[in-house]
Amino acid sequence: MNQASPSLFKRIFNTAFFSAGILMALIIILLFGTSSKTVAAEAKKPFRILLITGGCCHNYVFQAQALKEAMEKVVKRAAVDVNVVNEGGTGTQYVAPLYDDPNWAKGYDVVVHNECFADTKDPNYFRKITRAHYAGVPAVVIHCAMHTYRSATEDDWREMLGVTSKRHDRQVKFSVKIDDLKNPIVKGMPAEWNPTASDELYNIDKLWPNAKALASAVSVESKKTYPVVWTNQYGKARVFGTTLGHGDTWKDPIFTNMLSRGILWAAGDLKK
Ligand SMILES: [Zn+2]
């Protein structure tokens, strides 16, 4: 019976070791190559925003432009694509045909609600919107979105917002206290922020259980403290909200920077 010499063992061992090494290298190249391709593909895709706006009381053309410019400063991807749906005139009621398509939010990274239709109240209508968000479409809600569907008795929209509000103070200057300076959305903001413009402080009757206040302000009228910036979880969707943004607050870079970071956060794109 022939016995294999020690040098034969060594050769076999070396060959096996060499082959395993090549295999490992191939796996690493394959994995690393695929993940960098995915990252590169993601970076080439534009950041897509659907902005729903229009209705009573505000300059939505100016606000849409301010939002786009603010996003261009923070988005790391190749482009920012804002689809502005500015419909409904300047009244307090509107039913948008957009929502008749059950896939109305498909393809967008985030939907921003900056509309103002307090007297539209059909729950079958606004549930077409809340249903999509509950299923996972990230939402950002600004200022008069909090009084949109205010006349409705059903709470679906308010649960999505994360707050219930029925009125606001008259327009005055007020300071904003940042409640959670560690939160990545408001990190770096002055702990006691004095916005450059006057605004309307929305009176918050209820902060919903999944909502968390990030900043608050004291009413000059009632002396009560109300959240003005918050995050919410609605079903599978992240929601970012602020009641600021009536008029010239949109010219304050601290506001637009916070808003754009909130939009990134809702979409899952905010790097800490
Ligand atoms: Zn307003």
Tab-separated table of N, CA and C in Angstrom, residues 161-163 207-213 230-233:
chain	number	residue	atom	x	y	z
A	161	LEU	N	-51.893	63.098	10.827
A	161	LEU	CA	-51.093	64.293	11.137
A	161	LEU	C	-50.272	64.095	12.409
A	162	GLY	N	-50.925	63.457	13.406
A	162	GLY	CA	-50.289	63.309	14.723
A	162	GLY	C	-50.779	64.346	15.722
A	163	VAL	N	-51.591	65.300	15.240
A	163	VAL	CA	-52.139	66.343	16.120
A	163	VAL	C	-53.590	66.632	15.752
A	207	LEU	N	-52.027	65.706	21.125
A	207	LEU	CA	-50.882	65.109	20.431
A	207	LEU	C	-51.168	63.612	20.445
A	208	TRP	N	-51.293	63.005	19.279
A	208	TRP	CA	-51.705	61.599	19.205
A	208	TRP	C	-50.610	60.681	19.776
A	209	PRO	N	-50.987	59.480	20.252
A	209	PRO	CA	-50.035	58.630	20.999
A	209	PRO	C	-48.728	58.303	20.270
A	210	ASN	N	-48.749	58.194	18.948
A	210	ASN	CA	-47.513	57.860	18.233
A	210	ASN	C	-46.699	59.088	17.843
A	211	ALA	N	-47.183	60.262	18.225
A	211	ALA	CA	-46.483	61.497	17.858
A	211	ALA	C	-45.555	61.939	18.986
A	212	LYS	N	-44.459	62.618	18.590
A	212	LYS	CA	-43.469	63.069	19.566
A	212	LYS	C	-43.086	64.505	19.222
A	213	ALA	N	-43.285	65.410	20.191
A	213	ALA	CA	-42.968	66.821	19.941
A	213	ALA	C	-41.459	67.041	19.908
A	230	TRP	N	-43.045	68.167	15.118
A	230	TRP	CA	-43.167	66.833	15.698
A	230	TRP	C	-42.917	65.747	14.638
A	231	THR	N	-42.747	64.531	15.146
A	231	THR	CA	-42.741	63.368	14.254
A	231	THR	C	-43.905	62.478	14.668
A	232	ASN	N	-44.365	61.676	13.719
A	232	ASN	CA	-45.467	60.766	14.010
A	232	ASN	C	-45.240	59.465	13.231
A	233	GLN	N	-45.796	58.399	13.767
A	233	GLN	CA	-45.794	57.111	13.045
A	233	GLN	C	-47.244	56.775	12.764
